[in-house]
Each structure stands twice: as C-alpha cells, then as structure tokens.
Amino acid sequence: MTCPPLRTLPPRNWLDLWETGRIMQRAFAEQRHSMRAVYALLDEVLDTPPDTPEEFMVRMGEVPDIFYKRRRNLFSALFQATYQILDIAPERRLLYGKLNHLFRIWVTSADNLLDNEDKVVVPMAMAGRSRIMNQVVAVMAADRVLHHLLEEAVVEGILPADKSALLGDRALQILLPSAAQEASEEGGIVHRPDPEYVLSTIHVLKTGLLFHIPFVGPETLDTHLDRSRLRAVKDALLQFGIGCQLLDDLRDMARDFVERRHNYVLSILACEEHPILQVWENRQISLDERLYREIPHAALPTLRRALDILCGALGTLANNGLSLGHERNRDMACSMLNILDLEDLSHAC
C-alpha cells in the first residue's frame, strides 16, 4: 500500500494522533495499569535479607513519571489495542499487558548488556556504579515476577493451571530466534549481505518477531479467536516493526558502521561499492553521527519504503478493527519520525 500525501500537522500534535480513539485511549490506560502492577511486584521481589549491611542492600527505586509517557509506551499500547480488536476478555488483556512489560524488561536489559548502554527499565537502588549487574538483577527479578503473575492468574481463574508452565516456557521460546540473531552480530559481521536479505530475514528476526510477543498469551490460551484475523493482525504488527527498524537503520547508521552490525542502508552502499564507505573507514566516526545526511540517494528511498510499510501495516490494523482512520495513515506513519528521533527527515514525508 502506498501512502497518500501527508496533511500538514504541527509536530507537537503527532503523538496526540495515537490517543484520539476510544480503543487507543483504553489501551494506554490498560498498559499503564500493567506497568504499575509489574513494578509493584518487583518492589516485593527486590527485598534484600534484613541482616545485610546497608551498603550492600538492593531495593526497587522510584519509578519516574516519564516511564508512563505516551512516547515511551506507544508500541506497548499498540499491542494492548490488538487485544481489544481480537475480543480478548479484559482480565486476560491485563495479564498479557503485564507479560509484555516483562518482555520489555528482558529485551531492554539484554540490549543494554550487548550494546554497553544503560536504558533504565527497572530503577533500583544498588551500591556502586555497576551498569552490568543492574541489568543482571533486572533480568533475574523479572523472571521471578513472571512466576508470581502466572500463579496469581491461576488462583484468580484467569489462567488454567495446566497452561501456566506452558505459557512460562513460551515466554522464553519466542525470544530465542531474536537472541540467536543478536548473537550472530557479536564481534561484528564479516560482510554485508544483500539489502533485501537484511529486510526479509535479518530484520524479521531482529525486530519483527519482537512484535509477535503480544500473541504468546492469546495463541496459548484464547482458542476462541478468529485465526485468520489473528494472522492478519500478527502480520501487520510484524510489518510495523520492520518499518520502524528501517527508520532505526537510518538513525543508527554510524553505530552500525563502527560496530559492524547489519543495516539495510549500509548493505545498499556495500552492494553499490559506494566510495563513501572507504571515506568513512578513513575517518573517525562518532556513534551518534547522522550519516544518512551524506547519502540522500540511499537514505530517502529507505525512508519512503519504511513509510509505505508502516502505512500498509496501519491499513491492515484498520481493516481488522483498529480504526485510526485510513486517511490518517500517512500522518501516523510520519509520527514515527518524531518518536524515533528522526525529526530532521520529516520534510520528506
């Protein structure tokens, strides 16, 4: 699907588009409720034995208000909205929302470890300045919370007892292909494959499958769902994830170049044997440089392709009940430039 021309919209209002309909408003509310429930359980789990010296105590920190802002939670709210259009019961939707936040903790903490970053998703008070141990504790604590959630859901009759272990196992299994893909990039890739392979295989594993996470619960428990509709919604979210990953490839070109990671735009340049690659090899590149500004012949078609993929995904979601308005698909797609820190490309919309 090709997007219609963009209607002029002030950038400050782009995020408002995502919370104008009843479904998305409820989705954001449910998602925030789920986050608070997970953080409350983490507060209980992160309970150091009382005889521990004060300097070695570990506690849950205060959760900043910014953690609940729309900009930070758009994907999670979109997941939550799919449960409504699939007619999943409210109590199940809240359980799945909690599971999704645990997935977010696992994925973000793993990325922090791999990329030497510190994007806090579980605030905690711990002595020292160890970035690594904070991530390790976050992963371990989230795993304990998973077991608490599953046990609680069984007691409340939300989850059949014989499905609890199965759902817990699948929560790990769905992440394994993405983990294997990430492992293949550790230490850097040797050569850059064809860009279409990056798009159809690498990015499906790297990001697309992460947009299938919200269906672990429904596919395990909700046997009443319309399977054809479920497949359509799943595919739409996968495509939405791939479109976002193409935008990430533009933003992260410098990091991916320096660290020898897969990148759709860099694969285009490699296939062209473009001389700028050698120029960059001979230059000190900082990780936050906006290299896409130097190669508009590859960057702008990538941007247009990403927007077309996003528009197609939003169109499929609209056809299946998430009515954001077909005439606004282009606006919604372009809002991702703001959300993914690519505002300087908004003129190309």
mmCIF file of C-alpha atoms in Angstrom:
data_model
loop_
_atom_site.group_PDB
_atom_site.id
_atom_site.type_symbol
_atom_site.label_atom_id
_atom_site.label_comp_id
_atom_site.label_asym_id
_atom_site.label_seq_id
_atom_site.Cartn_x
_atom_site.Cartn_y
_atom_site.Cartn_z
ATOM 1 C CA MET A 1 0.000 0.000 0.000
ATOM 2 C CA THR A 2 1.317 3.444 -0.942
ATOM 3 C CA CYS A 3 0.577 6.271 1.456
ATOM 4 C CA PRO A 4 -1.390 9.311 0.328
ATOM 5 C CA PRO A 5 0.300 12.721 0.613
ATOM 6 C CA LEU A 6 0.888 13.998 4.128
ATOM 7 C CA ARG A 7 -1.531 16.546 5.517
ATOM 8 C CA THR A 8 0.275 19.358 7.300
ATOM 9 C CA LEU A 9 0.313 18.653 11.023
ATOM 10 C CA PRO A 10 2.286 20.502 13.732
ATOM 11 C CA PRO A 11 4.964 18.103 15.110
ATOM 12 C CA ARG A 12 3.847 18.733 18.697
ATOM 13 C CA ASN A 13 0.489 17.154 17.833
ATOM 14 C CA TRP A 14 1.781 13.962 16.204
ATOM 15 C CA LEU A 15 1.714 11.944 19.404
ATOM 16 C CA ASP A 16 -1.870 13.081 20.013
ATOM 17 C CA LEU A 17 -2.920 11.087 16.958
ATOM 18 C CA TRP A 18 -2.277 7.858 18.832
ATOM 19 C CA GLU A 19 -4.717 8.625 21.639
ATOM 20 C CA THR A 20 -7.683 10.130 19.813
ATOM 21 C CA GLY A 21 -9.791 6.964 19.518
ATOM 22 C CA ARG A 22 -11.550 5.053 22.270
ATOM 23 C CA ILE A 23 -9.566 1.868 21.632
ATOM 24 C CA MET A 24 -6.167 3.529 21.936
ATOM 25 C CA GLN A 25 -7.219 5.549 24.979
ATOM 26 C CA ARG A 26 -8.232 2.346 26.734
ATOM 27 C CA ALA A 27 -5.047 0.644 25.515
ATOM 28 C CA PHE A 28 -2.821 3.305 27.062
ATOM 29 C CA ALA A 29 -4.788 3.095 30.337
ATOM 30 C CA GLU A 30 -4.508 -0.704 30.469
ATOM 31 C CA GLN A 31 -0.843 -0.598 29.580
ATOM 32 C CA ARG A 32 -0.048 1.863 32.374
ATOM 33 C CA HIS A 33 -2.052 -0.264 34.810
ATOM 34 C CA SER A 34 0.004 -3.298 33.775
ATOM 35 C CA MET A 35 3.277 -1.438 34.218
ATOM 36 C CA ARG A 36 2.330 -0.335 37.734
ATOM 37 C CA ALA A 37 1.381 -3.901 38.667
ATOM 38 C CA VAL A 38 4.731 -5.230 37.444
ATOM 39 C CA TYR A 39 6.674 -2.546 39.299
ATOM 40 C CA ALA A 40 4.708 -3.293 42.484
ATOM 41 C CA LEU A 41 5.720 -6.964 42.234
ATOM 42 C CA LEU A 42 9.323 -6.012 41.500
ATOM 43 C CA ASP A 43 9.260 -3.923 44.674
ATOM 44 C CA GLU A 44 8.250 -7.046 46.605
ATOM 45 C CA VAL A 45 10.797 -9.306 44.899
ATOM 46 C CA LEU A 46 13.746 -6.931 45.323
ATOM 47 C CA ASP A 47 13.850 -7.474 49.086
ATOM 48 C CA THR A 48 17.376 -7.932 50.417
ATOM 49 C CA PRO A 49 17.653 -10.010 53.645
ATOM 50 C CA PRO A 50 17.332 -7.641 56.632
ATOM 51 C CA ASP A 51 20.672 -8.599 58.204
ATOM 52 C CA THR A 52 22.556 -7.334 55.122
ATOM 53 C CA PRO A 53 24.845 -4.323 55.758
ATOM 54 C CA GLU A 54 23.226 -1.148 54.480
ATOM 55 C CA GLU A 55 25.893 -0.549 51.820
ATOM 56 C CA PHE A 56 25.005 -3.876 50.177
ATOM 57 C CA MET A 57 21.230 -3.540 50.199
ATOM 58 C CA VAL A 58 19.356 -3.682 46.895
ATOM 59 C CA ARG A 59 15.937 -2.068 46.596
ATOM 60 C CA MET A 60 13.464 -1.058 43.963
ATOM 61 C CA GLY A 61 13.915 2.603 43.133
ATOM 62 C CA GLU A 62 11.228 5.176 42.474
ATOM 63 C CA VAL A 63 9.611 4.845 39.046
ATOM 64 C CA PRO A 64 9.812 8.240 37.295
ATOM 65 C CA ASP A 65 6.637 9.704 35.804
ATOM 66 C CA ILE A 66 8.353 9.807 32.411
ATOM 67 C CA PHE A 67 8.209 5.998 32.311
ATOM 68 C CA TYR A 68 4.445 6.281 31.748
ATOM 69 C CA LYS A 69 4.539 8.885 28.969
ATOM 70 C CA ARG A 70 2.940 8.066 25.618
ATOM 71 C CA ARG A 71 6.184 8.492 23.683
ATOM 72 C CA ARG A 72 7.851 5.729 25.672
ATOM 73 C CA ASN A 73 4.895 3.354 25.538
ATOM 74 C CA LEU A 74 3.471 3.584 22.050
ATOM 75 C CA PHE A 75 4.440 0.054 20.995
ATOM 76 C CA SER A 76 3.158 -1.481 24.230
ATOM 77 C CA ALA A 77 -0.135 0.402 23.911
ATOM 78 C CA LEU A 78 -0.456 -0.722 20.300
ATOM 79 C CA PHE A 79 -0.035 -4.316 21.482
ATOM 80 C CA GLN A 80 -2.723 -3.711 24.100
ATOM 81 C CA ALA A 81 -5.073 -2.318 21.455
ATOM 82 C CA THR A 82 -4.827 -5.523 19.416
ATOM 83 C CA TYR A 83 -6.317 -7.455 22.339
ATOM 84 C CA GLN A 84 -9.432 -5.287 22.145
ATOM 85 C CA ILE A 85 -9.971 -5.739 18.416
ATOM 86 C CA LEU A 86 -9.472 -9.502 18.849
ATOM 87 C CA ASP A 87 -12.214 -9.551 21.519
ATOM 88 C CA ILE A 88 -9.991 -10.812 24.347
ATOM 89 C CA ALA A 89 -11.527 -10.546 27.829
ATOM 90 C CA PRO A 90 -10.366 -7.544 29.949
ATOM 91 C CA GLU A 91 -8.786 -9.682 32.697
ATOM 92 C CA ARG A 92 -6.745 -11.585 30.099
ATOM 93 C CA ARG A 93 -5.743 -8.321 28.412
ATOM 94 C CA LEU A 94 -4.307 -7.047 31.688
ATOM 95 C CA LEU A 95 -2.399 -10.294 32.235
ATOM 96 C CA TYR A 96 -0.937 -10.072 28.736
ATOM 97 C CA GLY A 97 -0.050 -6.423 29.315
ATOM 98 C CA LYS A 98 1.953 -7.423 32.387
ATOM 99 C CA LEU A 99 3.710 -10.169 30.441
ATOM 100 C CA ASN A 100 4.525 -7.680 27.687
ATOM 101 C CA HIS A 101 6.192 -5.371 30.188
ATOM 102 C CA LEU A 102 8.298 -8.264 31.436
ATOM 103 C CA PHE A 103 9.327 -8.956 27.828
ATOM 104 C CA ARG A 104 10.296 -5.319 27.575
ATOM 105 C CA ILE A 105 12.470 -5.618 30.671
ATOM 106 C CA TRP A 106 14.214 -8.733 29.334
ATOM 107 C CA VAL A 107 14.823 -7.310 25.858
ATOM 108 C CA THR A 108 15.962 -3.884 27.059
ATOM 109 C CA SER A 109 18.279 -5.344 29.714
ATOM 110 C CA ALA A 110 19.807 -7.735 27.175
ATOM 111 C CA ASP A 111 20.320 -4.874 24.718
ATOM 112 C CA ASN A 112 21.973 -2.846 27.467
ATOM 113 C CA LEU A 113 24.420 -5.674 28.118
ATOM 114 C CA LEU A 114 25.178 -6.198 24.426
ATOM 115 C CA ASP A 115 25.404 -2.539 23.443
ATOM 116 C CA ASN A 116 27.120 -1.166 26.548
ATOM 117 C CA GLU A 117 24.122 1.054 27.271
ATOM 118 C CA ASP A 118 22.072 1.854 30.338
ATOM 119 C CA LYS A 119 18.468 2.442 29.277
ATOM 120 C CA VAL A 120 16.832 2.077 32.657
ATOM 121 C CA VAL A 121 13.670 -0.010 32.647
ATOM 122 C CA VAL A 122 13.865 -1.271 36.252
ATOM 123 C CA PRO A 123 15.016 1.566 38.526
ATOM 124 C CA MET A 124 16.784 0.224 41.571
ATOM 125 C CA ALA A 125 18.972 1.407 44.406
ATOM 126 C CA MET A 126 22.221 -0.541 44.500
ATOM 127 C CA ALA A 127 25.661 0.331 45.835
ATOM 128 C CA GLY A 128 28.395 1.107 43.340
ATOM 129 C CA ARG A 129 28.092 2.088 39.700
ATOM 130 C CA SER A 130 27.832 -1.291 38.058
ATOM 131 C CA ARG A 131 25.928 -0.996 34.809
ATOM 132 C CA ILE A 132 26.205 -4.737 34.145
ATOM 133 C CA MET A 133 24.965 -6.019 37.498
ATOM 134 C CA ASN A 134 21.921 -3.745 37.361
ATOM 135 C CA GLN A 135 20.884 -5.444 34.123
ATOM 136 C CA VAL A 136 21.548 -8.919 35.513
ATOM 137 C CA VAL A 137 19.438 -8.240 38.599
ATOM 138 C CA ALA A 138 16.664 -6.763 36.433
ATOM 139 C CA VAL A 139 16.528 -9.928 34.301
ATOM 140 C CA MET A 140 16.525 -12.231 37.339
ATOM 141 C CA ALA A 141 13.878 -10.189 39.156
ATOM 142 C CA ALA A 142 11.627 -10.086 36.079
ATOM 143 C CA ASP A 143 11.807 -13.864 35.852
ATOM 144 C CA ARG A 144 10.619 -14.152 39.459
ATOM 145 C CA VAL A 145 7.791 -11.720 38.748
ATOM 146 C CA LEU A 146 6.711 -13.896 35.806
ATOM 147 C CA HIS A 147 6.186 -16.838 38.156
ATOM 148 C CA HIS A 148 4.238 -14.646 40.608
ATOM 149 C CA LEU A 149 1.992 -13.391 37.809
ATOM 150 C CA LEU A 150 1.273 -16.881 36.496
ATOM 151 C CA GLU A 151 0.497 -18.224 39.974
ATOM 152 C CA GLU A 152 -1.752 -15.255 40.705
ATOM 153 C CA ALA A 153 -3.583 -15.691 37.383
ATOM 154 C CA VAL A 154 -4.253 -19.366 38.179
ATOM 155 C CA VAL A 155 -5.644 -18.508 41.620
ATOM 156 C CA GLU A 156 -7.911 -15.835 40.116
ATOM 157 C CA GLY A 157 -9.183 -18.188 37.420
ATOM 158 C CA ILE A 158 -7.696 -16.137 34.580
ATOM 159 C CA LEU A 159 -5.241 -18.849 33.583
ATOM 160 C CA PRO A 160 -5.900 -22.624 33.617
ATOM 161 C CA ALA A 161 -3.421 -24.367 35.911
ATOM 162 C CA ASP A 162 -2.365 -26.794 33.174
ATOM 163 C CA LYS A 163 -1.383 -23.859 30.908
ATOM 164 C CA SER A 164 0.762 -21.977 33.404
ATOM 165 C CA ALA A 165 4.036 -23.806 32.784
ATOM 166 C CA LEU A 166 3.406 -23.842 29.033
ATOM 167 C CA LEU A 167 2.912 -20.081 28.937
ATOM 168 C CA GLY A 168 6.036 -19.564 31.053
ATOM 169 C CA ASP A 169 8.100 -21.700 28.671
ATOM 170 C CA ARG A 170 6.766 -19.944 25.583
ATOM 171 C CA ALA A 171 7.687 -16.597 27.100
ATOM 172 C CA LEU A 172 11.301 -17.692 26.710
ATOM 173 C CA GLN A 173 10.976 -19.627 23.467
ATOM 174 C CA ILE A 174 9.599 -16.736 21.439
ATOM 175 C CA LEU A 175 12.718 -14.707 22.218
ATOM 176 C CA LEU A 176 15.235 -17.380 21.173
ATOM 177 C CA PRO A 177 15.381 -16.648 17.402
ATOM 178 C CA SER A 178 15.966 -12.947 18.086
ATOM 179 C CA ALA A 179 18.613 -13.876 20.652
ATOM 180 C CA ALA A 180 20.377 -16.074 18.089
ATOM 181 C CA GLN A 181 20.293 -13.252 15.542
ATOM 182 C CA GLU A 182 21.820 -10.838 18.046
ATOM 183 C CA ALA A 183 24.479 -13.416 18.877
ATOM 184 C CA SER A 184 25.424 -13.625 15.194
ATOM 185 C CA GLU A 185 26.378 -9.923 15.269
ATOM 186 C CA GLU A 186 28.527 -10.041 18.399
ATOM 187 C CA GLY A 187 32.057 -9.121 17.441
ATOM 188 C CA GLY A 188 30.852 -7.634 14.160
ATOM 189 C CA ILE A 189 29.763 -9.132 10.844
ATOM 190 C CA VAL A 190 32.364 -10.099 8.222
ATOM 191 C CA HIS A 191 30.472 -8.907 5.136
ATOM 192 C CA ARG A 192 27.273 -7.024 4.408
ATOM 193 C CA PRO A 193 24.599 -9.155 2.740
ATOM 194 C CA ASP A 194 22.134 -8.065 0.070
ATOM 195 C CA PRO A 195 19.757 -5.385 1.426
ATOM 196 C CA GLU A 196 16.703 -7.491 0.564
ATOM 197 C CA TYR A 197 18.087 -10.310 2.722
ATOM 198 C CA VAL A 198 18.524 -7.825 5.555
ATOM 199 C CA LEU A 199 14.924 -6.721 5.152
ATOM 200 C CA SER A 200 13.296 -10.139 4.692
ATOM 201 C CA THR A 201 15.376 -12.207 7.123
ATOM 202 C CA ILE A 202 17.628 -10.224 9.477
ATOM 203 C CA HIS A 203 15.050 -7.576 10.349
ATOM 204 C CA VAL A 204 12.277 -10.134 10.746
ATOM 205 C CA LEU A 205 14.388 -11.876 13.389
ATOM 206 C CA LYS A 206 15.929 -8.734 14.842
ATOM 207 C CA THR A 207 12.770 -6.704 15.335
ATOM 208 C CA GLY A 208 9.764 -8.127 13.532
ATOM 209 C CA LEU A 209 9.453 -11.156 15.790
ATOM 210 C CA LEU A 210 9.511 -8.908 18.840
ATOM 211 C CA PHE A 211 6.211 -7.525 17.561
ATOM 212 C CA HIS A 212 4.816 -11.062 17.778
ATOM 213 C CA ILE A 213 5.476 -11.118 21.525
ATOM 214 C CA PRO A 214 1.969 -9.931 22.441
ATOM 215 C CA PHE A 215 0.462 -13.054 20.879
ATOM 216 C CA VAL A 216 2.209 -15.580 23.113
ATOM 217 C CA GLY A 217 -0.679 -15.457 25.566
ATOM 218 C CA PRO A 218 -3.583 -15.347 23.102
ATOM 219 C CA GLU A 219 -2.198 -18.178 20.978
ATOM 220 C CA THR A 220 -1.680 -20.308 24.086
ATOM 221 C CA LEU A 221 -4.957 -19.601 25.874
ATOM 222 C CA ASP A 222 -7.595 -17.950 23.694
ATOM 223 C CA THR A 223 -8.728 -20.790 21.471
ATOM 224 C CA HIS A 224 -11.936 -18.925 20.544
ATOM 225 C CA LEU A 225 -10.102 -16.315 18.467
ATOM 226 C CA ASP A 226 -10.725 -15.939 14.737
ATOM 227 C CA ARG A 227 -7.449 -17.419 13.465
ATOM 228 C CA SER A 228 -7.482 -15.642 10.106
ATOM 229 C CA ARG A 229 -7.987 -12.305 11.830
ATOM 230 C CA LEU A 230 -5.272 -13.149 14.338
ATOM 231 C CA ARG A 231 -2.837 -13.941 11.500
ATOM 232 C CA ALA A 232 -3.666 -10.665 9.754
ATOM 233 C CA VAL A 233 -3.099 -8.634 12.925
ATOM 234 C CA LYS A 234 0.138 -10.504 13.688
ATOM 235 C CA ASP A 235 1.469 -9.853 10.211
ATOM 236 C CA ALA A 236 0.512 -6.182 10.455
ATOM 237 C CA LEU A 237 2.455 -5.789 13.697
ATOM 238 C CA LEU A 238 5.446 -7.631 12.234
ATOM 239 C CA GLN A 239 5.406 -5.252 9.253
ATOM 240 C CA PHE A 240 5.055 -2.285 11.592
ATOM 241 C CA GLY A 241 8.144 -3.482 13.448
ATOM 242 C CA ILE A 242 10.114 -3.872 10.215
ATOM 243 C CA GLY A 243 9.125 -0.370 9.108
ATOM 244 C CA CYS A 244 10.351 1.005 12.428
ATOM 245 C CA GLN A 245 13.592 -0.963 12.089
ATOM 246 C CA LEU A 246 14.266 0.648 8.696
ATOM 247 C CA LEU A 247 13.931 4.031 10.392
ATOM 248 C CA ASP A 248 16.257 2.810 13.136
ATOM 249 C CA ASP A 249 18.740 1.815 10.428
ATOM 250 C CA LEU A 250 18.796 5.399 9.203
ATOM 251 C CA ARG A 251 19.238 6.833 12.684
ATOM 252 C CA ASP A 252 21.805 4.232 13.798
ATOM 253 C CA MET A 253 23.955 4.091 10.661
ATOM 254 C CA ALA A 254 27.038 5.421 12.430
ATOM 255 C CA ARG A 255 26.814 2.919 15.305
ATOM 256 C CA ASP A 256 26.093 0.046 12.928
ATOM 257 C CA PHE A 257 29.010 1.070 10.709
ATOM 258 C CA VAL A 258 31.505 1.341 13.567
ATOM 259 C CA GLU A 259 30.295 -1.828 15.323
ATOM 260 C CA ARG A 260 29.862 -3.833 12.073
ATOM 261 C CA ARG A 261 26.183 -4.558 12.609
ATOM 262 C CA HIS A 262 23.566 -5.357 9.997
ATOM 263 C CA ASN A 263 21.964 -2.283 8.479
ATOM 264 C CA TYR A 264 19.719 -2.049 5.417
ATOM 265 C CA VAL A 265 21.188 1.262 4.183
ATOM 266 C CA LEU A 266 24.786 0.144 4.695
ATOM 267 C CA SER A 267 24.006 -3.002 2.704
ATOM 268 C CA ILE A 268 22.738 -0.817 -0.144
ATOM 269 C CA LEU A 269 26.021 1.095 -0.106
ATOM 270 C CA ALA A 270 28.056 -2.122 0.093
ATOM 271 C CA CYS A 271 26.235 -3.643 -2.889
ATOM 272 C CA GLU A 272 26.886 -0.445 -4.838
ATOM 273 C CA GLU A 273 30.517 -0.483 -3.708
ATOM 274 C CA HIS A 274 29.943 3.158 -2.928
ATOM 275 C CA PRO A 275 33.192 5.075 -2.320
ATOM 276 C CA ILE A 276 31.792 6.821 0.748
ATOM 277 C CA LEU A 277 32.272 3.599 2.723
ATOM 278 C CA GLN A 278 36.032 3.936 2.300
ATOM 279 C CA VAL A 279 35.819 7.601 3.230
ATOM 280 C CA TRP A 280 34.101 6.620 6.464
ATOM 281 C CA GLU A 281 36.673 3.877 7.099
ATOM 282 C CA ASN A 282 39.391 6.516 6.999
ATOM 283 C CA ARG A 283 37.520 8.937 9.238
ATOM 284 C CA GLN A 284 36.828 8.971 12.954
ATOM 285 C CA ILE A 285 33.090 8.294 13.165
ATOM 286 C CA SER A 286 31.209 9.093 16.373
ATOM 287 C CA LEU A 287 28.370 6.739 17.230
ATOM 288 C CA ASP A 288 25.707 9.451 17.122
ATOM 289 C CA GLU A 289 26.619 10.978 13.749
ATOM 290 C CA ARG A 290 23.773 11.344 11.275
ATOM 291 C CA LEU A 291 25.485 9.658 8.341
ATOM 292 C CA TYR A 292 22.271 9.425 6.363
ATOM 293 C CA ARG A 293 22.609 13.125 5.609
ATOM 294 C CA GLU A 294 25.643 12.308 3.449
ATOM 295 C CA ILE A 295 23.927 9.710 1.252
ATOM 296 C CA PRO A 296 20.463 11.039 0.294
ATOM 297 C CA HIS A 297 20.349 8.783 -2.787
ATOM 298 C CA ALA A 298 20.072 5.756 -0.436
ATOM 299 C CA ALA A 299 18.521 7.390 2.629
ATOM 300 C CA LEU A 300 15.435 8.917 1.034
ATOM 301 C CA PRO A 301 14.284 5.742 -0.780
ATOM 302 C CA THR A 302 14.772 3.867 2.503
ATOM 303 C CA LEU A 303 12.658 6.451 4.286
ATOM 304 C CA ARG A 304 9.910 6.190 1.673
ATOM 305 C CA ARG A 305 9.980 2.391 1.847
ATOM 306 C CA ALA A 306 9.721 2.481 5.642
ATOM 307 C CA LEU A 307 6.734 4.832 5.491
ATOM 308 C CA ASP A 308 4.994 2.671 2.891
ATOM 309 C CA ILE A 309 5.488 -0.425 5.075
ATOM 310 C CA LEU A 310 4.137 1.432 8.108
ATOM 311 C CA CYS A 311 1.131 2.677 6.139
ATOM 312 C CA GLY A 312 0.360 -0.834 4.918
ATOM 313 C CA ALA A 313 0.543 -2.196 8.462
ATOM 314 C CA LEU A 314 -1.736 0.531 9.794
ATOM 315 C CA GLY A 315 -4.173 -0.119 6.949
ATOM 316 C CA THR A 316 -4.367 -3.809 7.851
ATOM 317 C CA LEU A 317 -4.951 -2.969 11.515
ATOM 318 C CA ALA A 318 -7.716 -0.556 10.495
ATOM 319 C CA ASN A 319 -9.352 -3.239 8.335
ATOM 320 C CA ASN A 320 -9.396 -5.518 11.370
ATOM 321 C CA GLY A 321 -10.967 -3.102 13.809
ATOM 322 C CA LEU A 322 -8.253 -0.680 14.978
ATOM 323 C CA SER A 323 -9.785 2.276 13.207
ATOM 324 C CA LEU A 324 -7.285 5.112 13.269
ATOM 325 C CA GLY A 325 -8.713 6.446 10.013
ATOM 326 C CA HIS A 326 -7.351 5.358 6.626
ATOM 327 C CA GLU A 327 -6.914 8.987 5.628
ATOM 328 C CA ARG A 328 -4.558 9.464 8.586
ATOM 329 C CA ASN A 329 -2.254 6.508 7.959
ATOM 330 C CA ARG A 330 0.411 8.762 6.467
ATOM 331 C CA ASP A 331 0.229 11.081 9.476
ATOM 332 C CA MET A 332 0.533 8.110 11.818
ATOM 333 C CA ALA A 333 3.499 6.731 9.882
ATOM 334 C CA CYS A 334 5.230 10.107 9.844
ATOM 335 C CA SER A 335 4.699 10.450 13.588
ATOM 336 C CA MET A 336 7.250 7.658 13.973
ATOM 337 C CA LEU A 337 9.944 10.070 12.741
ATOM 338 C CA ASN A 338 9.251 12.153 15.831
ATOM 339 C CA ILE A 339 9.071 9.144 18.115
ATOM 340 C CA LEU A 340 12.284 7.575 16.738
ATOM 341 C CA ASP A 341 14.319 10.801 16.827
ATOM 342 C CA LEU A 342 14.347 11.492 13.086
ATOM 343 C CA GLU A 343 12.501 14.797 13.069
ATOM 344 C CA ASP A 344 15.006 16.277 10.621
ATOM 345 C CA LEU A 345 13.635 13.949 7.931
ATOM 346 C CA SER A 346 10.014 14.987 8.387
ATOM 347 C CA HIS A 347 10.268 17.302 5.374
ATOM 348 C CA ALA A 348 10.472 14.150 3.206
ATOM 349 C CA CYS A 349 7.029 12.973 4.324
#
